XYZ file of C-alpha atoms in Angstrom:
598
model
C -73.014 132.572 -5.686
C -70.891 133.390 -8.724
C -67.867 131.854 -6.996
C -69.708 128.567 -6.375
C -70.951 128.425 -9.953
C -67.397 128.817 -11.207
C -66.320 125.851 -9.101
C -69.247 123.772 -10.334
C -68.141 124.319 -13.906
C -64.735 122.876 -13.103
C -65.723 119.911 -10.942
C -68.664 118.593 -12.937
C -66.780 115.453 -13.973
C -64.489 114.945 -10.976
C -64.690 111.647 -9.076
C -61.073 111.334 -7.940
C -58.160 113.752 -8.209
C -58.731 116.443 -10.817
C -57.873 114.878 -14.180
C -55.799 117.722 -15.626
C -56.077 121.269 -14.297
C -57.702 122.624 -11.121
C -59.545 125.931 -11.032
C -57.371 129.061 -10.579
C -58.760 129.489 -7.051
C -57.564 125.983 -6.176
C -54.026 126.194 -7.508
C -52.593 124.188 -4.578
C -54.497 121.084 -5.622
C -52.534 118.279 -7.299
C -54.051 116.449 -10.265
C -53.774 113.098 -12.006
C -51.581 114.931 -14.519
C -49.231 115.990 -11.715
C -49.169 112.564 -10.080
C -48.482 110.711 -13.329
C -45.751 113.103 -14.439
C -43.865 113.192 -11.137
C -44.272 109.487 -10.374
C -43.156 108.444 -13.851
C -40.198 110.826 -13.885
C -39.084 109.492 -10.517
C -39.363 105.922 -11.804
C -37.336 106.669 -14.940
C -34.728 108.612 -12.975
C -34.297 105.718 -10.555
C -34.064 103.278 -13.469
C -31.376 105.358 -15.195
C -29.403 105.702 -11.951
C -29.542 102.024 -10.973
C -28.525 100.908 -14.448
C -25.476 103.207 -14.431
C -26.672 105.066 -17.525
C -25.269 108.318 -16.143
C -22.526 109.563 -13.834
C -25.054 111.291 -11.558
C -24.410 111.001 -7.828
C -28.089 110.577 -6.887
C -31.367 109.236 -8.260
C -32.931 112.686 -8.167
C -30.337 114.162 -10.542
C -29.957 111.149 -12.849
C -32.381 112.339 -15.554
C -30.921 115.837 -15.655
C -27.471 114.333 -16.157
C -28.706 111.779 -18.691
C -30.281 114.420 -20.939
C -27.880 117.239 -20.091
C -26.921 117.816 -23.754
C -29.976 116.298 -25.363
C -32.972 118.609 -25.149
C -34.706 116.747 -27.972
C -34.281 113.424 -26.168
C -35.790 114.978 -23.025
C -38.709 116.313 -25.079
C -39.291 112.922 -26.717
C -39.430 111.258 -23.296
C -41.912 113.846 -21.970
C -44.088 113.299 -25.044
C -44.419 109.605 -24.209
C -45.243 110.407 -20.575
C -47.890 112.849 -21.748
C -49.655 110.057 -23.659
C -49.907 108.127 -20.389
C -51.101 111.259 -18.546
C -53.854 111.828 -21.088
C -54.962 108.220 -20.759
C -55.127 108.502 -16.956
C -57.215 111.673 -17.257
C -59.486 110.271 -19.989
C -60.215 107.140 -17.976
C -62.011 109.214 -15.334
C -64.693 110.244 -17.809
C -64.723 107.189 -20.092
C -65.237 104.838 -17.136
C -67.423 107.182 -15.056
C -70.200 104.585 -14.779
C -67.972 101.798 -13.415
C -67.666 102.349 -9.624
C -64.769 99.984 -8.958
C -62.555 101.803 -11.490
C -62.759 104.817 -9.143
C -62.526 102.693 -5.941
C -66.043 103.868 -5.006
C -68.759 102.206 -2.918
C -66.551 99.774 -0.970
C -65.783 97.980 -4.257
C -62.099 97.933 -3.378
C -61.647 94.207 -3.979
C -63.048 94.618 -7.482
C -60.710 97.579 -8.006
C -57.818 95.391 -6.820
C -58.799 92.654 -9.306
C -59.261 95.239 -12.043
C -55.677 96.501 -11.664
C -54.333 92.923 -11.672
C -56.215 92.196 -14.913
C -55.001 95.482 -16.390
C -51.382 94.575 -15.613
C -51.869 91.107 -17.127
C -52.947 92.662 -20.438
C -49.883 94.897 -20.789
C -47.651 92.420 -22.576
C -50.324 91.834 -25.227
C -49.810 95.475 -26.298
C -46.012 95.211 -26.647
C -46.126 95.629 -30.426
C -48.153 98.831 -30.291
C -46.422 101.369 -28.050
C -49.239 103.903 -28.223
C -51.835 101.352 -27.100
C -49.489 100.109 -24.386
C -49.135 103.658 -23.050
C -52.915 104.059 -23.002
C -53.421 100.796 -21.115
C -50.810 101.832 -18.554
C -52.828 105.018 -18.053
C -55.962 102.991 -17.315
C -54.110 100.921 -14.722
C -52.643 104.010 -13.071
C -55.980 105.821 -12.823
C -57.414 103.235 -10.431
C -54.154 102.979 -8.469
C -54.044 106.748 -7.959
C -57.766 107.007 -7.176
C -57.309 104.521 -4.338
C -55.574 107.229 -2.318
C -58.128 109.990 -2.863
C -61.243 107.843 -2.461
C -60.516 105.234 0.238
C -59.581 105.639 3.892
C -56.037 104.265 3.420
C -54.428 107.689 3.947
C -56.498 108.288 7.102
C -54.964 105.107 8.529
C -51.409 105.115 7.144
C -50.681 108.603 5.839
C -48.504 109.029 2.721
C -47.162 105.455 2.715
C -48.356 103.650 -0.457
C -50.224 100.342 -0.295
C -47.917 98.262 -2.495
C -50.076 95.113 -2.294
C -52.976 96.856 -4.024
C -53.354 95.567 -7.584
C -50.705 92.856 -7.205
C -51.553 89.249 -8.039
C -51.183 86.748 -5.201
C -51.373 89.291 -2.363
C -53.884 89.225 0.480
C -55.826 92.476 0.425
C -56.602 94.161 3.752
C -60.158 93.516 4.944
C -62.806 95.658 3.258
C -65.964 96.794 5.038
C -68.989 94.566 4.408
C -72.126 95.989 2.844
C -73.881 95.956 6.242
C -71.021 97.636 8.162
C -71.293 101.344 8.924
C -68.095 103.325 8.447
C -68.878 107.041 8.953
C -70.590 109.195 11.553
C -73.530 111.379 10.547
C -72.481 115.050 10.594
C -74.600 118.195 10.889
C -73.277 119.903 7.763
C -72.528 118.039 4.562
C -69.932 120.538 3.286
C -67.866 121.680 6.277
C -66.461 120.277 9.538
C -66.214 116.722 8.190
C -62.672 115.951 9.357
C -63.723 113.561 12.109
C -66.573 111.692 10.418
C -64.668 108.460 9.697
C -64.551 106.026 12.628
C -63.224 102.714 11.196
C -59.473 102.251 11.644
C -58.911 98.550 10.992
C -60.453 97.992 7.584
C -60.656 99.581 4.156
C -63.695 101.545 3.061
C -64.518 104.065 0.344
C -67.264 106.598 -0.270
C -70.418 106.193 -2.319
C -70.903 108.693 -5.147
C -74.400 109.252 -6.476
C -74.170 109.956 -10.172
C -71.384 107.390 -10.606
C -73.657 104.341 -10.937
C -73.772 103.602 -7.202
C -76.156 104.568 -4.416
C -75.435 104.634 -0.711
C -77.466 102.148 1.388
C -80.271 103.905 3.255
C -80.224 104.230 7.020
C -83.064 105.127 9.468
C -83.864 108.838 9.699
C -82.332 109.296 13.141
C -79.365 106.969 12.669
C -76.009 108.254 13.901
C -73.922 106.112 11.549
C -73.987 104.935 7.971
C -71.885 104.287 4.905
C -69.408 107.013 3.962
C -70.074 109.274 1.012
C -67.525 110.424 -1.520
C -68.652 113.953 -0.635
C -68.402 117.390 -2.205
C -70.760 119.587 -4.189
C -71.117 117.109 -7.024
C -72.199 114.171 -4.855
C -75.849 114.099 -3.737
C -75.147 111.203 -1.376
C -73.431 113.679 0.973
C -76.924 114.757 2.123
C -77.932 111.247 3.237
C -76.875 109.463 6.406
C -74.036 109.445 7.060
C -73.799 113.036 5.831
C -70.439 114.456 4.611
C -67.779 112.351 2.838
C -64.126 111.315 2.821
C -62.611 112.263 -0.569
C -59.213 113.988 -0.606
C -59.109 115.007 -4.265
C -58.708 118.783 -3.702
C -57.583 121.295 -1.068
C -61.030 122.980 -0.987
C -63.221 121.920 1.955
C -66.520 122.351 0.075
C -65.262 119.939 -2.598
C -63.263 117.502 -0.478
C -64.424 116.769 3.082
C -60.945 115.446 3.948
C -59.146 118.260 2.129
C -56.606 118.447 4.955
C -55.168 115.082 3.809
C -54.948 116.003 0.119
C -51.158 116.338 0.009
C -50.622 113.074 1.848
C -52.905 111.359 -0.664
C -50.936 113.011 -3.473
C -47.583 111.836 -2.095
C -48.860 108.285 -1.624
C -50.243 108.255 -5.187
C -46.928 109.547 -6.607
C -44.949 106.836 -4.825
C -47.464 104.170 -5.880
C -47.121 105.355 -9.487
C -43.350 105.090 -9.254
C -43.508 101.617 -7.732
C -46.026 100.483 -10.343
C -43.208 100.878 -12.857
C -40.071 99.791 -11.027
C -40.884 97.989 -7.740
C -38.179 95.370 -7.331
C -40.371 92.269 -7.702
C -43.731 93.576 -8.853
C -43.057 96.599 -11.092
C -44.143 96.311 -14.711
C -40.477 96.644 -15.661
C -40.336 92.941 -14.760
C -43.193 92.265 -17.186
C -42.007 94.392 -20.085
C -38.238 93.951 -19.827
C -35.530 96.590 -20.163
C -35.653 97.155 -23.918
C -39.415 97.603 -24.111
C -39.377 99.807 -21.013
C -36.740 102.066 -22.589
C -38.685 102.168 -25.842
C -41.919 102.884 -23.974
C -40.506 106.118 -22.558
C -37.833 106.894 -25.154
C -35.093 106.473 -22.533
C -32.210 107.053 -24.866
C -29.817 109.776 -25.784
C -29.964 110.777 -29.394
C -26.686 110.858 -31.254
C -25.421 114.407 -30.851
C -25.198 115.032 -34.590
C -27.450 116.277 -37.350
C -28.472 114.366 -40.452
C -28.310 117.118 -43.054
C -29.222 117.521 -46.706
C -28.458 120.317 -49.174
C -30.863 119.890 -52.092
C -30.909 121.663 -55.436
C -34.595 122.335 -56.153
C -34.144 124.318 -59.392
C -36.199 123.490 -62.466
C -33.506 121.297 -64.002
C -33.896 118.830 -61.126
C -37.397 117.911 -62.277
C -36.227 114.522 -63.512
C -34.361 113.630 -60.324
C -36.261 115.301 -57.504
C -38.686 112.398 -57.003
C -35.775 109.976 -56.519
C -34.016 112.423 -54.191
C -37.141 112.837 -52.049
C -37.711 109.091 -51.924
C -34.171 108.331 -50.775
C -34.108 111.094 -48.158
C -37.431 109.856 -46.756
C -36.035 106.319 -46.639
C -32.940 107.441 -44.806
C -34.809 109.616 -42.306
C -37.386 106.856 -41.719
C -34.609 104.373 -41.019
C -33.167 106.541 -38.240
C -36.421 107.234 -36.377
C -36.387 105.277 -33.135
C -33.078 103.596 -33.976
C -29.854 103.692 -31.996
C -28.522 106.066 -34.651
C -31.334 108.604 -34.399
C -29.728 112.054 -34.727
C -30.515 114.990 -32.513
C -32.072 116.827 -35.434
C -32.530 116.880 -39.205
C -31.344 119.743 -41.396
C -32.625 120.659 -44.846
C -30.986 123.367 -46.961
C -32.725 124.133 -50.266
C -30.673 126.043 -52.848
C -31.538 127.537 -56.220
C -30.821 130.502 -58.471
C -31.269 133.303 -57.491
C -29.808 132.896 -54.003
C -32.852 134.672 -52.556
C -34.750 131.393 -53.061
C -32.385 129.528 -50.723
C -33.914 128.380 -47.418
C -32.776 126.392 -44.383
C -34.818 124.274 -41.958
C -34.107 122.314 -38.755
C -36.459 119.637 -37.416
C -36.132 117.626 -34.215
C -38.864 115.249 -35.387
C -38.067 112.852 -38.200
C -41.720 112.886 -39.236
C -41.649 116.682 -39.533
C -38.606 116.348 -41.789
C -40.403 113.768 -43.913
C -43.451 116.019 -44.203
C -41.241 118.894 -45.383
C -39.363 116.774 -47.904
C -42.661 115.637 -49.383
C -43.589 119.264 -50.156
C -40.482 120.109 -52.226
C -41.420 121.314 -55.707
C -38.807 122.281 -58.285
C -38.842 125.865 -59.547
C -36.570 128.656 -60.745
C -33.154 128.065 -62.283
C -32.844 127.982 -66.036
C -29.189 128.768 -66.664
C -27.959 125.569 -64.977
C -25.416 126.802 -62.373
C -26.958 127.246 -58.913
C -25.826 128.870 -55.680
C -24.665 125.541 -54.266
C -21.900 126.915 -52.038
C -24.430 129.121 -50.227
C -26.740 126.146 -49.803
C -23.970 123.942 -48.402
C -22.844 126.708 -46.068
C -26.381 127.008 -44.720
C -26.501 123.248 -44.085
C -23.159 123.416 -42.245
C -24.306 126.417 -40.226
C -27.471 124.633 -39.046
C -25.730 121.313 -38.349
C -24.070 120.139 -35.172
C -20.352 119.218 -35.149
C -19.440 115.789 -36.604
C -22.647 115.705 -38.634
C -23.219 114.344 -42.127
C -24.123 116.653 -45.021
C -25.285 115.148 -48.327
C -25.604 117.396 -51.391
C -27.951 116.569 -54.269
C -27.586 118.559 -57.488
C -27.339 118.316 -61.273
C -25.429 121.558 -61.782
C -22.098 123.204 -61.093
C -21.769 125.818 -58.379
C -22.392 129.360 -59.558
C -20.532 130.556 -56.465
C -17.594 128.129 -56.698
C -15.291 130.979 -55.683
C -16.512 130.255 -52.125
C -14.914 126.790 -52.139
C -12.383 127.682 -49.445
C -15.065 129.279 -47.279
C -17.191 126.136 -47.476
C -14.167 123.917 -46.788
C -13.132 125.934 -43.741
C -16.662 125.902 -42.321
C -16.930 122.115 -42.771
C -13.506 121.445 -41.235
C -14.280 123.705 -38.271
C -17.223 121.434 -37.397
C -15.596 118.200 -38.607
C -18.369 117.692 -41.172
C -17.655 115.572 -44.264
C -19.472 116.650 -47.448
C -20.839 113.860 -49.645
C -22.181 114.919 -53.055
C -24.448 113.146 -55.522
C -24.129 114.709 -58.989
C -26.321 114.106 -62.013
C -25.454 115.302 -65.509
C -29.015 116.006 -66.665
C -28.667 119.778 -66.548
C -25.279 119.702 -68.255
C -26.379 117.305 -70.996
C -28.498 120.012 -72.583
C -25.352 121.969 -73.538
C -23.050 121.485 -76.518
C -20.580 118.637 -76.096
C -17.504 120.857 -75.701
C -19.273 122.954 -73.107
C -20.563 119.779 -71.458
C -17.099 118.358 -70.997
C -15.708 121.622 -69.662
C -18.574 122.357 -67.311
C -18.736 118.785 -66.032
C -15.019 118.951 -65.265
C -15.560 122.228 -63.399
C -18.467 120.774 -61.471
C -16.570 117.693 -60.446
C -13.553 119.798 -59.543
C -15.534 121.894 -57.082
C -17.228 118.940 -55.381
C -14.157 116.705 -55.599
C -12.049 119.339 -53.890
C -14.731 119.779 -51.255
C -15.007 116.058 -50.561
C -11.242 115.486 -50.466
C -10.789 118.361 -48.057
C -13.569 117.280 -45.691
C -13.386 113.492 -45.919
C -16.561 113.037 -47.955
C -17.308 111.268 -51.238
C -18.496 112.308 -54.704
C -20.952 110.171 -56.644
C -21.456 111.008 -60.346
C -24.258 109.429 -62.280
C -26.643 109.816 -65.184
C -30.347 110.324 -64.755
C -31.154 106.652 -65.412
C -28.878 105.464 -62.600
C -29.683 108.226 -60.145
C -31.864 106.087 -57.894
C -29.319 103.262 -57.593
C -26.541 105.701 -56.705
C -28.705 107.289 -54.009
C -29.338 103.816 -52.564
C -25.576 103.350 -52.327
C -25.268 106.668 -50.511
C -28.027 105.643 -48.100
C -26.190 102.412 -47.303
C -22.954 104.112 -46.289
C -24.414 106.998 -44.292
C -26.012 106.475 -40.866
C -26.104 102.660 -41.063
C -28.912 100.976 -39.121
C -30.329 97.477 -38.844
C -33.596 97.230 -40.719
C -35.452 96.480 -43.908
C -37.223 99.074 -46.023
C -40.179 98.106 -48.169
C -41.659 100.483 -50.730
C -45.106 99.771 -52.127
C -46.080 101.807 -55.192
C -49.447 103.033 -56.462
C -50.997 103.109 -53.018
C -54.779 103.440 -52.993
C -57.154 104.385 -50.168
C -58.859 100.980 -50.183
C -55.524 99.293 -49.489
C -55.452 100.533 -45.906
C -56.132 96.968 -44.770
C -52.858 95.642 -46.161
C -50.797 93.857 -43.534
C -47.132 93.070 -43.124
C -46.943 89.658 -41.446
C -44.131 88.971 -38.971
C -42.082 85.768 -38.828
C -44.332 84.506 -35.999
C -47.457 84.985 -38.129
C -48.709 88.094 -36.353
C -49.453 91.349 -38.144
C -46.993 94.194 -37.517
C -48.796 97.323 -36.322
C -47.761 100.859 -37.217
C -46.417 102.741 -35.447
C -45.001 100.218 -32.988
C -41.697 99.207 -31.447
C -39.095 99.571 -34.197
C -41.690 99.776 -36.963
C -42.907 102.820 -38.872
C -44.806 103.456 -42.092
C -44.924 106.562 -44.271
C -47.212 107.192 -47.245
C -45.519 109.749 -49.490
C -47.051 112.336 -51.764
C -46.083 110.108 -54.709
C -48.418 107.363 -53.423
C -45.493 105.257 -52.236
C -45.408 103.422 -48.939
C -42.101 103.226 -47.097
C -42.040 100.739 -44.245
C -39.103 100.522 -41.853
C -38.593 97.487 -39.594
C -35.654 97.524 -37.194
C -33.825 94.707 -35.395
C -35.195 92.004 -37.647
C -35.736 88.423 -36.522
C -34.395 85.860 -38.970
C -37.200 84.372 -41.047
C -39.798 85.120 -43.716
C -41.987 88.239 -43.789
C -45.134 88.463 -45.903
C -47.069 91.396 -47.348
C -50.759 90.458 -47.212
C -52.830 92.313 -49.835
C -56.498 93.018 -49.273
C -57.279 93.646 -52.956
C -56.110 92.207 -56.258
C -53.607 94.890 -57.194
C -50.155 94.678 -58.800
C -47.289 96.025 -56.699
C -43.757 97.050 -57.483
C -41.810 96.340 -54.308
C -38.205 97.173 -53.503
C -36.512 95.764 -50.405
C -33.339 97.358 -49.114
C -31.434 95.907 -46.170
C -29.146 98.144 -44.127
C -26.878 97.226 -41.268
C -23.913 98.431 -39.301
C -21.751 95.889 -41.153
C -19.572 97.703 -43.649
C -19.070 95.864 -46.947
C -15.544 96.810 -48.037
C -15.288 94.998 -51.330
C -18.506 93.218 -52.181
C -21.048 90.533 -51.404
C -20.721 87.063 -52.866
C -22.946 84.031 -53.344
C -21.823 80.444 -53.693
C -22.263 78.920 -57.155
C -23.261 75.308 -57.883
C -19.581 74.482 -58.300
C -18.815 75.877 -54.851
C -16.942 78.990 -55.968
C -17.875 82.499 -54.841
C -19.276 84.860 -57.449
C -20.172 88.523 -57.073
C -23.806 89.021 -56.151
C -25.842 90.751 -58.863
C -29.105 92.352 -57.790
C -30.804 92.050 -54.403
C -30.182 89.284 -51.829
C -32.711 86.435 -51.950
C -34.530 85.138 -48.871
C -33.288 81.755 -47.670
C -29.867 81.977 -49.358
C -26.575 82.671 -47.631
C -23.944 85.135 -48.753
C -20.368 86.073 -47.944
C -19.148 89.641 -47.453
C -15.556 90.649 -47.960
């Protein structure tokens, strides 16, 4: 009795394959989680192989080869698949009262129509990847349930029914409401293998408790409608007793348990074909770019985007600008073609015991960490910068970018050669942004000498490694950082910062060139609200035209728009004057005007 109770606790909500995890006693059973994962992986692997995105010799090894040196890319892809898996599993419970969603009660034609309608709605979700993934999960649930709940597998084994859920196809005949499909059996829980007698039409079981009741038959009738069957279905006790579900490998739960693995294999193949079938797969609906975005089918650039940041007390005047620019830069890489494998943050101070290093594979995790930086310590100006830079180099991959932010000279400048050697060994250029705020508190003669020493250390480091040194005063710090952002990790996008964000502004909308609101997060669009109540919006692969920020309250904004691209401006940007001559552009580009770059 205790064993049966344990099973009841697990199966209380099952009406198709298990949604996520079977009971420990039923470890051989495959679930919707298993089907979705394997079917989707097979689809992606086939897609990668057929599009020559890898040198793999077979479809089965294509994904392993594609992500062979990109663990983070593999993880990102699995994360997107998991969203679909969760949606498939959630649909079982959320739609428990809609029989056709589960292919119950001979409502197979309605299930067929339901999948067609679900597919037709996919393109309407193209601007919201998360919602698109969820809708795909809803479609897949009914497709997969077809194989556990109908008699297709009894007739055709593990071959998938590729016409199911496809517009314009003629569905195989489904049993009428007055047609009997199963034989009445003596026991409703065992010896049900041979209860199904129709072999030329589709039928599915009735499941009491799922908003459908099996038609009654006379007390001594030998035939009737099939039940879903199993401990959780009361209809198994009414003519025709037993059932036909194949959702588990346990006989008391699934009368046709012996066909479970064939149903699983058919469902996996149907899942794969749902994505990439030559003429009917949703790849044809979504297109290559959206399909790759949907499942993060890309290899991250095998480099790190790294920052060494002075967080001593003297940086109090600059730290907000530093954090803002780093967040902008990280935001601009997320989801772009230049997305690095990971992000590195090295925080340095005085004493050296305050120095810390961090590595994040998620850009959002990096942003969250940057937002928490608070200046502290220091006091005598020089900081252990060399140690901080060395930590950034140590944590970074070869050919990475390291950007140093500080207002002080290096207290450990005797380690210059050590830092240079470490950077050269990994082919890492060091770019430094120096502010004179800390130095300006000293006497003028000391200022000049210390500033020269500071520049000497960083200049030597940059010249040796192929980096750049930017020197600026506090008032120009933000503009210099913008320049640094533009030359490091170039991407194609626009960044919009909205200041003084308030909770009641959550309804603000950014309107696309076609008049539709851009949703966040979505394909190529992300939004971050910083701890300084600033909003940083990143839009990639812009369409030419006008974009509008729609405010939901009467509130004054300070907005800065920064455009970045892979086009390198060598000398400058020019606008045409009224006389026709080219003059150097001052300030930001203006919408609707055309400019020349030299």
